[in-house]
Short mmCIF file of N, CA, C and O in Angstrom, two decimals:
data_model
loop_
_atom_site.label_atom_id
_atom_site.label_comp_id
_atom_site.label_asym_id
_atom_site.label_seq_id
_atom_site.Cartn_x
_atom_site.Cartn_y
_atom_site.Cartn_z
N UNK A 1 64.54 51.32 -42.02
CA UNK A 1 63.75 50.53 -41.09
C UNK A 1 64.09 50.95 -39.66
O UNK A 1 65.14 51.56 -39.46
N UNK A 2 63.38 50.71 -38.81
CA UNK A 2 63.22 51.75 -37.39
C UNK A 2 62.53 50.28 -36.56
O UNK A 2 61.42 49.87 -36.91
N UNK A 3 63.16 49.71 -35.69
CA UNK A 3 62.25 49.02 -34.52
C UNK A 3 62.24 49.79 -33.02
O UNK A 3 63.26 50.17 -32.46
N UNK A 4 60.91 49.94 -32.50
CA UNK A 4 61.25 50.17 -31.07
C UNK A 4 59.86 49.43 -30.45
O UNK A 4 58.70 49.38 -30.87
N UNK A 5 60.66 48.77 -29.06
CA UNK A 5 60.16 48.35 -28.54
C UNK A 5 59.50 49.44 -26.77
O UNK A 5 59.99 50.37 -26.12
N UNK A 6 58.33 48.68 -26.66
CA UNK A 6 57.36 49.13 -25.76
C UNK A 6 57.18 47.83 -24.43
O UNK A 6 57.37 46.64 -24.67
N UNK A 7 56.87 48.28 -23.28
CA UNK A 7 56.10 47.51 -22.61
C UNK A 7 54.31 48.00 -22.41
O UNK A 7 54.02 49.18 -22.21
N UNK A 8 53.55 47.21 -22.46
CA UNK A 8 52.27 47.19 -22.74
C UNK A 8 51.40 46.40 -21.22
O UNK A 8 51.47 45.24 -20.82
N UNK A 9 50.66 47.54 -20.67
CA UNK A 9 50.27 46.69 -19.10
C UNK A 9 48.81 46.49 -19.36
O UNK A 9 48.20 47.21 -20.14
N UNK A 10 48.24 45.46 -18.67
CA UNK A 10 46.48 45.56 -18.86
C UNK A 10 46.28 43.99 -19.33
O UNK A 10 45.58 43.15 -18.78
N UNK A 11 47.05 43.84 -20.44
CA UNK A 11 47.01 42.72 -21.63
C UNK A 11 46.73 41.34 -20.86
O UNK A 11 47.45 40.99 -19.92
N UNK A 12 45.53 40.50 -21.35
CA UNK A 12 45.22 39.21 -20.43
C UNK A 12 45.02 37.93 -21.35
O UNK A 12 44.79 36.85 -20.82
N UNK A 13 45.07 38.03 -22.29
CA UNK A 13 44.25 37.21 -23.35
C UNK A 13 44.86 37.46 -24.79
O UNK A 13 45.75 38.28 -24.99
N UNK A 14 44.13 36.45 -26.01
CA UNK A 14 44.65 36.93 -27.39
C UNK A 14 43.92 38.03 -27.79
O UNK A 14 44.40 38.91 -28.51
N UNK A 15 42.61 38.04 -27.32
CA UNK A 15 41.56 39.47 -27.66
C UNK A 15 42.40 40.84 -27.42
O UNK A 15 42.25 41.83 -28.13
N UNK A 16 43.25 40.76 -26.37
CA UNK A 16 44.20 42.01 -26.02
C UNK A 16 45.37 42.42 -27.20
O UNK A 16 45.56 43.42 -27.89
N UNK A 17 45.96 41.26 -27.08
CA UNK A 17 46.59 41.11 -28.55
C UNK A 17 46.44 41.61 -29.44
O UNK A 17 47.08 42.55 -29.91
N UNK A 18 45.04 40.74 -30.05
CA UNK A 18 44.67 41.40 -30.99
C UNK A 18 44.60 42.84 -31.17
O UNK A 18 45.34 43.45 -31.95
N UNK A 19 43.33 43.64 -30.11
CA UNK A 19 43.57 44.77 -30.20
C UNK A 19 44.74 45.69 -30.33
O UNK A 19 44.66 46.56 -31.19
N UNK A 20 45.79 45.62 -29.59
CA UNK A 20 46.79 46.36 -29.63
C UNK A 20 47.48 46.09 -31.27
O UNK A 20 47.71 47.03 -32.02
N UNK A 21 47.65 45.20 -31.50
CA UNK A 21 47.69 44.61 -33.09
C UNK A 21 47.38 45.77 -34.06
O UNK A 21 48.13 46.51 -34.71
N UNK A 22 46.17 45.71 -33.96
CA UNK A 22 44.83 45.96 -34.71
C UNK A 22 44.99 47.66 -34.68
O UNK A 22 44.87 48.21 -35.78
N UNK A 23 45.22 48.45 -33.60
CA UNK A 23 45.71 49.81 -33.51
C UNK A 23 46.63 50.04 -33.81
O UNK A 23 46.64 50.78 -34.80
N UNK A 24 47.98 49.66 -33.28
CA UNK A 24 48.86 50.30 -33.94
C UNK A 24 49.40 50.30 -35.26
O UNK A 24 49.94 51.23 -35.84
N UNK A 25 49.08 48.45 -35.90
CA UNK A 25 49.02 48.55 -37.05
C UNK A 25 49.02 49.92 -38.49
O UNK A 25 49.63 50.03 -39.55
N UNK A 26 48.03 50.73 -37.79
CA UNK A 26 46.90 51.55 -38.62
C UNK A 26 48.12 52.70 -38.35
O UNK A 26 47.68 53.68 -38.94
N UNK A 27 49.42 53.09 -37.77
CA UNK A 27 50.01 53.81 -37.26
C UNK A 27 50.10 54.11 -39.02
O UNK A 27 49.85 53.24 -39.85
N UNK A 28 50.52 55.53 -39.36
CA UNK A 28 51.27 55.29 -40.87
C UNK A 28 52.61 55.15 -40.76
O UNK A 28 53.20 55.93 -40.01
N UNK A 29 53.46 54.00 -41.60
CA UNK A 29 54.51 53.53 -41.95
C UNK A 29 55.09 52.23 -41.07
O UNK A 29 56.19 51.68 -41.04
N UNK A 30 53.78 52.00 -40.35
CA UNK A 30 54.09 50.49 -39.81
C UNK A 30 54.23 49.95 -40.53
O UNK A 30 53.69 50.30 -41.58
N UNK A 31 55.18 48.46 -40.53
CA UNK A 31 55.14 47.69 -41.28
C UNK A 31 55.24 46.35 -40.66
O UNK A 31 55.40 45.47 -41.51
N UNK A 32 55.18 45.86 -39.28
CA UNK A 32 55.20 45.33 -38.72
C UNK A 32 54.83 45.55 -36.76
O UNK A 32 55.22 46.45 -36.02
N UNK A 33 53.93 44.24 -36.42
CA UNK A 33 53.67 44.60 -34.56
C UNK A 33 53.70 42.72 -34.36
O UNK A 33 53.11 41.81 -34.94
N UNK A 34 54.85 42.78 -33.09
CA UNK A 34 54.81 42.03 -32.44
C UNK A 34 54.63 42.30 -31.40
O UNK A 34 55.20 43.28 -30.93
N UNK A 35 53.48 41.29 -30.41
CA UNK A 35 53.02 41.29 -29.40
C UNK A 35 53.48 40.06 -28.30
O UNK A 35 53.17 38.89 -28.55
N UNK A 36 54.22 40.40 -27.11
CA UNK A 36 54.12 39.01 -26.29
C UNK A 36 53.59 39.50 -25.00
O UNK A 36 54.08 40.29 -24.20
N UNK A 37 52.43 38.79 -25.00
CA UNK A 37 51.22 38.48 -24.32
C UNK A 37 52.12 38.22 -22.68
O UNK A 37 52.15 38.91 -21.66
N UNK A 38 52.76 36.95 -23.04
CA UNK A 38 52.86 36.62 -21.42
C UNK A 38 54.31 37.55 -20.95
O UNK A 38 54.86 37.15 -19.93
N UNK A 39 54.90 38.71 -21.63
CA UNK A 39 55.89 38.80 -21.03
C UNK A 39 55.49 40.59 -21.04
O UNK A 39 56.06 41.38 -20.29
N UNK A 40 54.19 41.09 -22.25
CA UNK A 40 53.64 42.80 -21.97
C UNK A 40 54.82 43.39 -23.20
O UNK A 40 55.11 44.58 -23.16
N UNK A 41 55.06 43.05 -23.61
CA UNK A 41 56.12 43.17 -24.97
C UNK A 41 55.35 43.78 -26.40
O UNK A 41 54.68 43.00 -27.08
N UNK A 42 55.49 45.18 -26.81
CA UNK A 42 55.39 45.20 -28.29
C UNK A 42 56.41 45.77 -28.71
O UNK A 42 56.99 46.75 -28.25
N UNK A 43 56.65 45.09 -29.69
CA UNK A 43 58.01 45.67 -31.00
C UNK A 43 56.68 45.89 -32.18
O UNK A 43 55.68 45.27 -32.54
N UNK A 44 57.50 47.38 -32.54
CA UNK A 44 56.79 47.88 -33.83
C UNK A 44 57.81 47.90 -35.15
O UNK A 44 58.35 49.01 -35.08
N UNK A 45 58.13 47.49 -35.84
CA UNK A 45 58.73 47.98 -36.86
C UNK A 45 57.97 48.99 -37.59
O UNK A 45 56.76 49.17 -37.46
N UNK A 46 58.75 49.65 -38.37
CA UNK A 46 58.30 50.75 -39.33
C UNK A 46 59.01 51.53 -40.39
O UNK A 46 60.21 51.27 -40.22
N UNK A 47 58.92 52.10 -41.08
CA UNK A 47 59.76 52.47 -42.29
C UNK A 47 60.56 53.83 -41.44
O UNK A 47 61.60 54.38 -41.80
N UNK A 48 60.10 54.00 -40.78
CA UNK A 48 61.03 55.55 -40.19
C UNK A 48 60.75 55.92 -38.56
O UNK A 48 59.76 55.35 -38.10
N UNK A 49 61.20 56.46 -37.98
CA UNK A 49 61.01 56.01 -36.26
C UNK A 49 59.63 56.62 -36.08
O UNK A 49 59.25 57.47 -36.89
N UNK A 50 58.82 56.22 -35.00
CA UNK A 50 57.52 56.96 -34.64
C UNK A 50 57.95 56.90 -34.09
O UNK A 50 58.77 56.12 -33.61
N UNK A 51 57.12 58.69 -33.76
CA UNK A 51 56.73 59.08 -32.57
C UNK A 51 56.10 58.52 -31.13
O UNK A 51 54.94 58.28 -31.44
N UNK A 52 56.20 58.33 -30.31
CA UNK A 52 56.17 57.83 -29.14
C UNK A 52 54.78 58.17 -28.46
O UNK A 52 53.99 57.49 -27.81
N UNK A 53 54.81 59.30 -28.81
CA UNK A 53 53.09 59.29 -28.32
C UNK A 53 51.81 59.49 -29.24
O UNK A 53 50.69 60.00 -29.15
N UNK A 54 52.53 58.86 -30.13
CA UNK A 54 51.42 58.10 -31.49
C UNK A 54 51.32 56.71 -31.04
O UNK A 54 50.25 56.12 -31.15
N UNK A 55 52.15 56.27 -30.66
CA UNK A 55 52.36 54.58 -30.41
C UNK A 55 51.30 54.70 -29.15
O UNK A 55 50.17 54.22 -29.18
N UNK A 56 51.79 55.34 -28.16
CA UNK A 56 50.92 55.88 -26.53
C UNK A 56 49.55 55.59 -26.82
O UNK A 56 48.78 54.71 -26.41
N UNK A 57 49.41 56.57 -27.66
CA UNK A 57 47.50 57.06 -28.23
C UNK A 57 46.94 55.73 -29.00
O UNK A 57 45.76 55.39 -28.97
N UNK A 58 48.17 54.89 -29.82
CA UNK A 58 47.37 53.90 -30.38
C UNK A 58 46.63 52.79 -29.43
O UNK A 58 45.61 52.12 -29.57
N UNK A 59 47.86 52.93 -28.15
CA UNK A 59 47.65 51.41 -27.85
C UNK A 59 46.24 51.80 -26.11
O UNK A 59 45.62 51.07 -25.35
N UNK A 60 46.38 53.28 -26.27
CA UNK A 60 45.90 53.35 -25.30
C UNK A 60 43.92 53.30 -25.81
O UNK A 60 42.93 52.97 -25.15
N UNK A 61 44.09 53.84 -27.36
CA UNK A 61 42.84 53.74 -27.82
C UNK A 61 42.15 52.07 -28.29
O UNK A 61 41.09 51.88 -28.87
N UNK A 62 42.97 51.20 -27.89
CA UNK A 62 43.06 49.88 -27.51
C UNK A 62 42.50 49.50 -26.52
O UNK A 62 41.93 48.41 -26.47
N UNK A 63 42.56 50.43 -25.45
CA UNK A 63 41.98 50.27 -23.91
C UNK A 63 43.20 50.00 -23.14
O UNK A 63 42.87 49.78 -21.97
N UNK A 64 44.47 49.93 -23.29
CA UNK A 64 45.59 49.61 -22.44
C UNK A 64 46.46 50.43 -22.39
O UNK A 64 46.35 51.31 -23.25
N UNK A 65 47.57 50.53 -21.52
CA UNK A 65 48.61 51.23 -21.53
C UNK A 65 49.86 50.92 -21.92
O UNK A 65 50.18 49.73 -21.91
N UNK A 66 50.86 52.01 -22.35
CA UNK A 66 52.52 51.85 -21.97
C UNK A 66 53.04 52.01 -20.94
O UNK A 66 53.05 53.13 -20.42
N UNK A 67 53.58 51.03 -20.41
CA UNK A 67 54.39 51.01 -19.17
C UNK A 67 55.73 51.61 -19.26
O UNK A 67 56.32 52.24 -18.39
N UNK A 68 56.07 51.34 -20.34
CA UNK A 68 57.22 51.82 -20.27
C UNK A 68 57.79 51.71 -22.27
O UNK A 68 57.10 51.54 -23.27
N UNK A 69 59.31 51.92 -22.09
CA UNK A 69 59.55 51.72 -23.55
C UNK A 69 61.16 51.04 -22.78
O UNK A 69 62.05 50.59 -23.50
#
């Protein structure tokens, strides 16, 4: 098991949420996405570490960015 956490900028609402959710989810070997909305927070769990700019591309094909990790 592998967690890494992200900061996520843009995010205004649960619709944002969702989306970012909803993308990285689809990452292969996710197995978990937590999102906090009011603080720009995602933790991904996953069976083995991802790549970093798979996570980038998911959340950016979301419509938002990584601020940071």
């Amino acid at each position: 098991m592998s967690t890494a956490t992200y900061t996520v900028s843009g995010m205004t609402c649960q619709h944002c949420v969702s989306a970012v959710t909803e993308e990285v989810s689809g990452l292969p070997g996710v197995t978990d996405v937590q999102v906090d909305l009011a603080g720009g927070g995602l933790t991904v769990t996953s069976d083995a570490p991802l790549d970093d700019d798979a996570v980038r591309a998911a959340v950016e094909e979301a419509g938002y960015e990584v601020a940071g990790r």
